[in-house]
Amino acid sequence: MVATARAAANIAFVKYWGNRCPALNLPANSSISLTLSNCTAVTTVAVDGSLNEDVVYYGTSLANDAVTARVRRFLGAVRQRARREEKARVQTSNNFPVGCGIASSAAGFAALALAASRAYGLLLDTQELSCLARLGSGSACRSVLGGFVEWVAGTSHETSCARQLADHDHWPELRDIVVIVSKAPKEQSSSEGHALAPTSPLYEARLAYLGAVLETTRRAIATRDLRLLGEVLEPEAFCLHAIAMTTSRPVLYWTPETVDVLRRVFEWRRQGLEAYCTLDAGPNVHIITVAEVAAELVPRLRAHGYNELIVDRPGPGAQLLSQPPPQ
Ligand code: PMV
């Protein structure tokens, strides 16, 4: 049985940072994100009874050992649910750079969850699919859905999953300009970051402040209020980075170009261009704005030498591109 699925990365406005149960990726806090339109992964899963082990290709090459081990672990969870034993051939590719702060694992595991569940004959509803994707990478549970998505932290495998706050047509003029300042691999993986987060003296304070941040973010999305959204998403992103900088194994994800882009956006905002910055666990800056302002910012960024830009709008959730014929 063969199935192919596509899913997009997402950018979190309120971020997942820290786990209450690392084995199940149960997060310490709820989070809210936007599913992107252009940064996608396409994954094909072909169940093949003649294989002794799962084989994983990234593009046309075999994936490295760490990725293969992670995919095998995930497929093991799918097989357990489907009560199947045959191994599979997985082929995945992304249309954007991986491992540098654009949620490649979110896109990849959301696409894998959908393709693998269908290839193994499981018909999951959105909530079950979101829970499954979470086992591969926490933030992948949000990429199962399109538009504006909240991952409700929950307390168990079944209750920790994403729900849609509004679909991708709700705020069509919203834009995320991803400014790629570096494609170097991350200095510290997000799994390490989640594990280290509680060692920061700022961690408990962040968890305490997030309740109000989540509420304001929901309201800003419902009313399509960019200023309200920006006023919470920017400090929230800096809060995550402050935690990363103050753990027992501190990491500074930013490069001089990260700081340069941030300063320029602050300056342009003072000039009246409404745009706000957020960053995942990496050096690349996501500028959240609306289409009209994005059209002004893109040439300015290019004029300063930032030529690697991806402009995203709200995008749809994970989609099947092909699936096995009905039995
Ligand atoms: O899903 P993970 O384990 O790759 O963690 C994602 C962490 C951030 O991207 C920094 C924040 C988020 O909520 O997407």
Short mmCIF file of C-alpha atoms and ligand atoms in Angstrom, two decimals:
data_model
loop_
_atom_site.label_atom_id
_atom_site.label_comp_id
_atom_site.label_asym_id
_atom_site.label_seq_id
_atom_site.Cartn_x
_atom_site.Cartn_y
_atom_site.Cartn_z
CA MET A 1 0.00 0.00 0.00
CA VAL A 2 1.35 3.42 -0.94
CA ALA A 3 0.20 6.87 0.16
CA THR A 4 1.63 10.34 -0.44
CA ALA A 5 0.86 13.43 1.64
CA ARG A 6 1.88 17.06 1.73
CA ALA A 7 2.07 19.25 4.83
CA ALA A 8 3.43 22.71 5.54
CA ALA A 9 5.68 24.14 8.21
CA ASN A 10 4.14 26.45 10.76
CA ILE A 11 5.38 29.50 12.61
CA ALA A 12 4.42 29.72 16.25
CA PHE A 13 3.14 33.03 17.61
CA VAL A 14 3.10 31.47 21.08
CA LYS A 15 5.80 28.83 21.23
CA TYR A 16 6.16 25.34 22.59
CA TRP A 17 9.30 25.24 24.72
CA GLY A 18 9.64 22.57 27.39
CA ASN A 19 7.95 19.22 27.93
CA ARG A 20 5.92 17.77 30.75
CA CYS A 21 6.43 14.28 29.27
CA PRO A 22 9.32 13.98 26.79
CA ALA A 23 8.44 10.40 25.75
CA LEU A 24 5.03 11.54 24.43
CA ASN A 25 6.02 15.14 23.59
CA LEU A 26 3.39 16.43 26.02
CA PRO A 27 4.21 20.15 26.24
CA ALA A 28 4.52 22.30 29.34
CA ASN A 29 2.31 24.96 27.71
CA SER A 30 -0.30 25.40 24.99
CA SER A 31 0.92 27.11 21.81
CA ILE A 32 -0.56 28.92 18.80
CA SER A 33 0.75 28.97 15.24
CA LEU A 34 0.09 29.87 11.65
CA THR A 35 0.34 27.11 9.05
CA LEU A 36 2.39 28.43 6.12
CA SER A 37 1.50 28.31 2.43
CA ASN A 38 4.88 27.83 0.75
CA CYS A 39 7.20 25.83 3.03
CA THR A 40 6.04 22.28 2.43
CA ALA A 41 7.18 18.66 2.76
CA VAL A 42 5.92 15.86 0.53
CA THR A 43 6.24 12.33 1.90
CA THR A 44 5.46 8.96 0.35
CA VAL A 45 5.15 5.79 2.42
CA ALA A 46 5.15 2.42 0.66
CA VAL A 47 4.51 -0.59 2.88
CA ASP A 48 6.70 -3.45 1.64
CA GLY A 49 6.54 -6.89 3.24
CA SER A 50 9.89 -7.88 1.69
CA LEU A 51 11.88 -5.30 3.71
CA ASN A 52 13.71 -6.27 6.92
CA GLU A 53 13.94 -2.65 8.07
CA ASP A 54 12.30 0.66 7.16
CA VAL A 55 14.28 2.49 4.48
CA VAL A 56 14.21 6.30 4.51
CA TYR A 57 15.18 8.54 1.61
CA TYR A 58 15.57 12.26 1.82
CA GLY A 59 15.21 13.42 -1.79
CA THR A 60 17.08 10.80 -3.79
CA SER A 61 19.68 9.95 -1.08
CA LEU A 62 19.38 7.72 1.96
CA ALA A 63 18.62 9.80 5.05
CA ASN A 64 21.29 10.00 7.77
CA ASP A 65 21.23 7.62 10.75
CA ALA A 66 19.61 10.07 13.16
CA VAL A 67 16.71 10.88 10.80
CA THR A 68 16.27 7.19 9.89
CA ALA A 69 16.13 6.20 13.58
CA ARG A 70 13.53 8.90 14.30
CA VAL A 71 11.35 7.86 11.35
CA ARG A 72 11.62 4.16 12.31
CA ARG A 73 10.53 4.97 15.86
CA PHE A 74 7.56 6.87 14.50
CA LEU A 75 6.59 4.11 12.05
CA GLY A 76 6.78 1.67 14.96
CA ALA A 77 4.05 3.71 16.69
CA VAL A 78 1.91 3.68 13.52
CA ARG A 79 2.34 -0.11 13.11
CA GLN A 80 1.40 -0.68 16.73
CA ARG A 81 -1.87 1.23 16.20
CA ALA A 82 -2.56 -0.53 12.89
CA ARG A 83 -1.56 -3.96 14.29
CA ARG A 84 0.73 -4.45 11.32
CA GLU A 85 4.34 -5.62 11.10
CA GLU A 86 5.53 -5.01 7.54
CA LYS A 87 8.24 -2.40 7.15
CA ALA A 88 8.06 0.54 4.76
CA ARG A 89 10.00 2.62 2.29
CA VAL A 90 9.71 6.34 3.03
CA GLN A 91 10.67 9.09 0.62
CA THR A 92 10.46 12.69 1.73
CA SER A 93 11.51 16.05 0.37
CA ASN A 94 11.13 19.68 1.41
CA ASN A 95 10.96 22.79 -0.74
CA PHE A 96 12.78 24.89 1.91
CA PRO A 97 16.06 24.61 3.89
CA VAL A 98 15.94 22.17 6.82
CA GLY A 99 17.30 22.37 10.36
CA CYS A 100 17.70 26.13 10.63
CA GLY A 101 14.65 27.46 12.42
CA ILE A 102 11.94 26.86 9.83
CA ALA A 103 9.87 24.05 11.23
CA SER A 104 11.01 21.32 8.84
CA SER A 105 10.27 18.56 11.34
CA ALA A 106 6.72 19.89 11.77
CA ALA A 107 6.05 19.73 8.02
CA GLY A 108 7.85 16.38 7.70
CA PHE A 109 6.12 14.57 10.56
CA ALA A 110 2.67 15.96 9.71
CA ALA A 111 3.08 14.65 6.14
CA LEU A 112 4.52 11.37 7.42
CA ALA A 113 1.68 10.88 9.93
CA LEU A 114 -0.93 11.27 7.21
CA ALA A 115 0.87 9.19 4.56
CA ALA A 116 1.92 6.42 6.98
CA SER A 117 -1.47 6.11 8.66
CA ARG A 118 -3.16 5.69 5.25
CA ALA A 119 -0.49 3.36 3.89
CA TYR A 120 -1.01 1.11 6.94
CA GLY A 121 -4.79 1.25 6.52
CA LEU A 122 -5.65 3.56 9.43
CA LEU A 123 -8.44 6.09 8.88
CA LEU A 124 -7.80 8.68 11.59
CA ASP A 125 -9.84 11.80 12.26
CA THR A 126 -8.02 15.15 12.50
CA GLN A 127 -7.65 14.98 16.27
CA GLU A 128 -6.20 11.45 16.19
CA LEU A 129 -3.88 12.42 13.34
CA SER A 130 -2.70 15.47 15.25
CA CYS A 131 -1.93 13.33 18.34
CA LEU A 132 -0.04 10.87 16.13
CA ALA A 133 2.01 13.60 14.41
CA ARG A 134 2.93 14.99 17.86
CA LEU A 135 4.80 11.77 18.63
CA GLY A 136 7.20 12.52 15.75
CA SER A 137 7.78 16.16 16.61
CA GLY A 138 5.66 18.17 19.02
CA SER A 139 4.99 21.11 16.72
CA ALA A 140 3.97 18.71 13.89
CA CYS A 141 0.58 18.29 15.59
CA ARG A 142 -0.20 21.90 14.59
CA SER A 143 0.77 21.38 10.91
CA VAL A 144 -1.99 18.77 10.50
CA LEU A 145 -4.42 21.70 10.44
CA GLY A 146 -4.45 24.77 8.23
CA GLY A 147 -4.70 28.44 9.09
CA PHE A 148 -4.53 29.48 12.74
CA VAL A 149 -4.03 26.61 15.10
CA GLU A 150 -3.84 26.10 18.85
CA TRP A 151 -2.12 23.05 20.33
CA VAL A 152 -3.94 22.50 23.59
CA ALA A 153 -1.29 21.20 25.99
CA GLY A 154 -3.56 18.50 27.46
CA THR A 155 -2.48 15.94 30.02
CA SER A 156 -2.38 12.68 28.04
CA HIS A 157 -1.70 11.34 24.55
CA GLU A 158 -5.37 11.66 23.58
CA THR A 159 -5.91 15.17 24.96
CA SER A 160 -2.73 16.86 23.70
CA CYS A 161 -3.58 17.86 20.14
CA ALA A 162 -4.28 20.77 17.87
CA ARG A 163 -7.56 22.55 17.15
CA GLN A 164 -8.21 25.11 14.47
CA LEU A 165 -8.90 28.66 15.67
CA ALA A 166 -9.63 29.94 12.13
CA ASP A 167 -9.01 28.55 8.67
CA HIS A 168 -6.54 29.91 6.12
CA ASP A 169 -9.15 32.17 4.47
CA HIS A 170 -9.83 34.00 7.73
CA TRP A 171 -6.97 36.53 7.36
CA PRO A 172 -5.76 36.16 3.77
CA GLU A 173 -3.62 39.32 3.75
CA LEU A 174 -1.41 38.18 6.65
CA ARG A 175 2.19 37.47 5.59
CA ASP A 176 5.25 35.81 7.10
CA ILE A 177 8.46 36.97 5.41
CA VAL A 178 11.09 34.39 6.32
CA VAL A 179 14.51 36.06 6.14
CA ILE A 180 17.06 33.28 5.78
CA VAL A 181 20.30 34.61 7.23
CA SER A 182 21.90 31.20 7.75
CA LYS A 183 21.37 27.62 6.65
CA ALA A 184 23.96 26.21 9.06
CA PRO A 185 22.69 23.34 11.23
CA LYS A 186 21.30 24.42 14.58
CA GLU A 187 23.75 24.63 17.45
CA GLN A 188 21.28 22.91 19.77
CA SER A 189 18.34 20.81 18.63
CA SER A 190 14.85 21.68 19.84
CA SER A 191 14.72 18.34 21.75
CA GLU A 192 17.78 19.45 23.74
CA GLY A 193 16.23 22.90 24.14
CA HIS A 194 12.98 21.46 25.54
CA ALA A 195 14.96 19.32 28.02
CA LEU A 196 17.18 22.20 29.17
CA ALA A 197 14.46 24.87 29.40
CA PRO A 198 13.50 24.18 33.06
CA THR A 199 17.12 24.88 34.12
CA SER A 200 16.66 28.55 33.18
CA PRO A 201 15.75 30.87 36.07
CA LEU A 202 13.28 32.52 33.65
CA TYR A 203 11.35 29.36 32.78
CA GLU A 204 8.66 29.42 35.51
CA ALA A 205 8.08 33.13 34.90
CA ARG A 206 7.46 32.45 31.21
CA LEU A 207 4.94 29.70 31.96
CA ALA A 208 3.13 32.03 34.35
CA TYR A 209 2.91 34.82 31.76
CA LEU A 210 1.77 32.62 28.88
CA GLY A 211 -1.87 32.36 29.99
CA ALA A 212 -2.45 36.05 29.18
CA VAL A 213 -0.34 35.81 26.01
CA LEU A 214 -2.45 32.92 24.69
CA GLU A 215 -5.66 34.79 25.43
CA THR A 216 -4.47 37.98 23.68
CA THR A 217 -3.19 35.98 20.69
CA ARG A 218 -6.57 34.25 20.27
CA ARG A 219 -8.29 37.65 20.42
CA ALA A 220 -5.85 39.25 17.94
CA ILE A 221 -6.46 36.40 15.48
CA ALA A 222 -10.25 36.51 15.90
CA THR A 223 -10.31 40.27 15.25
CA ARG A 224 -7.45 40.26 12.68
CA ASP A 225 -5.61 42.85 14.76
CA LEU A 226 -1.96 42.92 13.64
CA ARG A 227 -0.84 45.43 16.27
CA LEU A 228 -2.31 43.38 19.12
CA LEU A 229 -0.78 40.21 17.66
CA GLY A 230 2.62 41.83 17.17
CA GLU A 231 2.69 43.30 20.64
CA VAL A 232 2.50 39.81 22.13
CA LEU A 233 4.32 37.66 19.57
CA GLU A 234 7.57 39.63 19.54
CA PRO A 235 8.26 39.64 23.31
CA GLU A 236 7.12 36.00 23.45
CA ALA A 237 9.77 34.99 20.88
CA PHE A 238 12.45 36.95 22.74
CA CYS A 239 11.33 35.26 25.94
CA LEU A 240 12.05 31.83 24.43
CA HIS A 241 15.48 33.01 23.29
CA ALA A 242 16.18 34.50 26.74
CA ILE A 243 15.47 31.06 28.18
CA ALA A 244 17.75 29.37 25.64
CA MET A 245 20.51 31.84 26.63
CA THR A 246 20.14 31.16 30.36
CA THR A 247 19.95 27.37 30.74
CA SER A 248 22.69 25.20 32.21
CA ARG A 249 23.94 24.74 28.62
CA PRO A 250 23.21 28.16 27.16
CA VAL A 251 22.89 28.76 23.46
CA LEU A 252 22.68 31.96 21.44
CA TYR A 253 20.91 31.12 18.19
CA TRP A 254 21.30 34.63 16.76
CA THR A 255 23.97 35.74 14.30
CA PRO A 256 25.01 39.37 13.63
CA GLU A 257 22.62 39.29 10.63
CA THR A 258 19.74 38.23 12.93
CA VAL A 259 20.34 41.32 15.05
CA ASP A 260 20.69 43.50 11.97
CA VAL A 261 17.32 42.34 10.59
CA LEU A 262 15.63 42.83 13.97
CA ARG A 263 17.00 46.37 14.29
CA ARG A 264 15.92 47.26 10.75
CA VAL A 265 12.37 46.00 11.36
CA PHE A 266 12.22 48.04 14.60
CA GLU A 267 13.36 51.12 12.68
CA TRP A 268 10.91 50.55 9.81
CA ARG A 269 8.17 50.13 12.36
CA ARG A 270 9.06 53.50 13.88
CA GLN A 271 8.64 54.87 10.34
CA GLY A 272 5.10 53.49 10.26
CA LEU A 273 5.52 50.10 8.58
CA GLU A 274 3.68 47.73 10.83
CA ALA A 275 5.67 44.52 11.07
CA TYR A 276 6.77 42.30 13.97
CA CYS A 277 9.48 39.70 14.39
CA THR A 278 9.48 36.17 15.67
CA LEU A 279 12.12 33.44 15.58
CA ASP A 280 12.03 29.70 16.15
CA ALA A 281 15.05 27.97 17.67
CA GLY A 282 17.41 29.32 15.03
CA PRO A 283 18.88 32.52 13.56
CA ASN A 284 16.33 33.17 10.82
CA VAL A 285 13.81 35.94 11.32
CA HIS A 286 10.11 35.64 10.51
CA ILE A 287 8.54 39.04 9.89
CA ILE A 288 4.81 38.97 10.52
CA THR A 289 2.96 41.67 8.63
CA VAL A 290 0.25 42.22 5.99
CA ALA A 291 0.57 42.01 2.19
CA GLU A 292 0.75 45.76 1.62
CA VAL A 293 3.61 46.23 4.09
CA ALA A 294 5.36 43.06 2.86
CA ALA A 295 5.46 44.58 -0.64
CA GLU A 296 7.35 47.53 0.87
CA LEU A 297 9.66 45.45 3.09
CA VAL A 298 10.82 42.87 0.55
CA PRO A 299 12.72 45.37 -1.68
CA ARG A 300 14.17 47.05 1.43
CA LEU A 301 15.45 43.71 2.74
CA ARG A 302 16.95 42.90 -0.67
CA ALA A 303 18.60 46.34 -0.80
CA HIS A 304 20.39 45.39 2.42
CA GLY A 305 21.64 42.11 0.92
CA TYR A 306 18.94 39.78 2.29
CA ASN A 307 18.11 37.98 -0.90
CA GLU A 308 16.92 34.69 0.51
CA LEU A 309 13.37 35.45 1.42
CA ILE A 310 10.31 33.23 1.50
CA VAL A 311 6.98 35.03 1.65
CA ASP A 312 4.21 32.90 3.11
CA ARG A 313 0.54 33.51 3.65
CA PRO A 314 -1.86 31.39 5.74
CA GLY A 315 -1.87 27.91 4.22
CA PRO A 316 -4.00 24.76 4.36
CA GLY A 317 -3.47 21.72 6.56
CA ALA A 318 -1.99 18.35 5.62
CA GLN A 319 -3.42 16.88 2.43
CA LEU A 320 -3.33 13.45 0.84
CA LEU A 321 -1.95 13.57 -2.69
CA SER A 322 -2.55 9.87 -3.35
CA GLN A 323 -3.81 7.00 -1.27
CA PRO A 324 -4.32 3.25 -1.51
CA PRO A 325 -7.50 2.12 -3.28
CA PRO A 326 -10.35 1.23 -0.88
CA GLN A 327 -10.26 -2.41 0.29
O1 PMV B 1 8.47 20.42 17.57
P1 PMV B 1 9.83 20.72 18.02
O2 PMV B 1 10.32 19.75 19.06
O3 PMV B 1 10.78 20.86 16.85
O4 PMV B 1 9.82 22.15 18.77
C1 PMV B 1 9.49 23.35 18.14
C2 PMV B 1 10.00 24.47 18.94
C3 PMV B 1 9.83 25.85 18.33
O5 PMV B 1 9.82 25.79 16.92
C4 PMV B 1 10.98 26.74 18.78
C5 PMV B 1 8.55 26.51 18.82
C6 PMV B 1 7.25 26.03 18.23
O6 PMV B 1 6.26 26.00 18.95
O7 PMV B 1 7.20 25.74 17.01
#
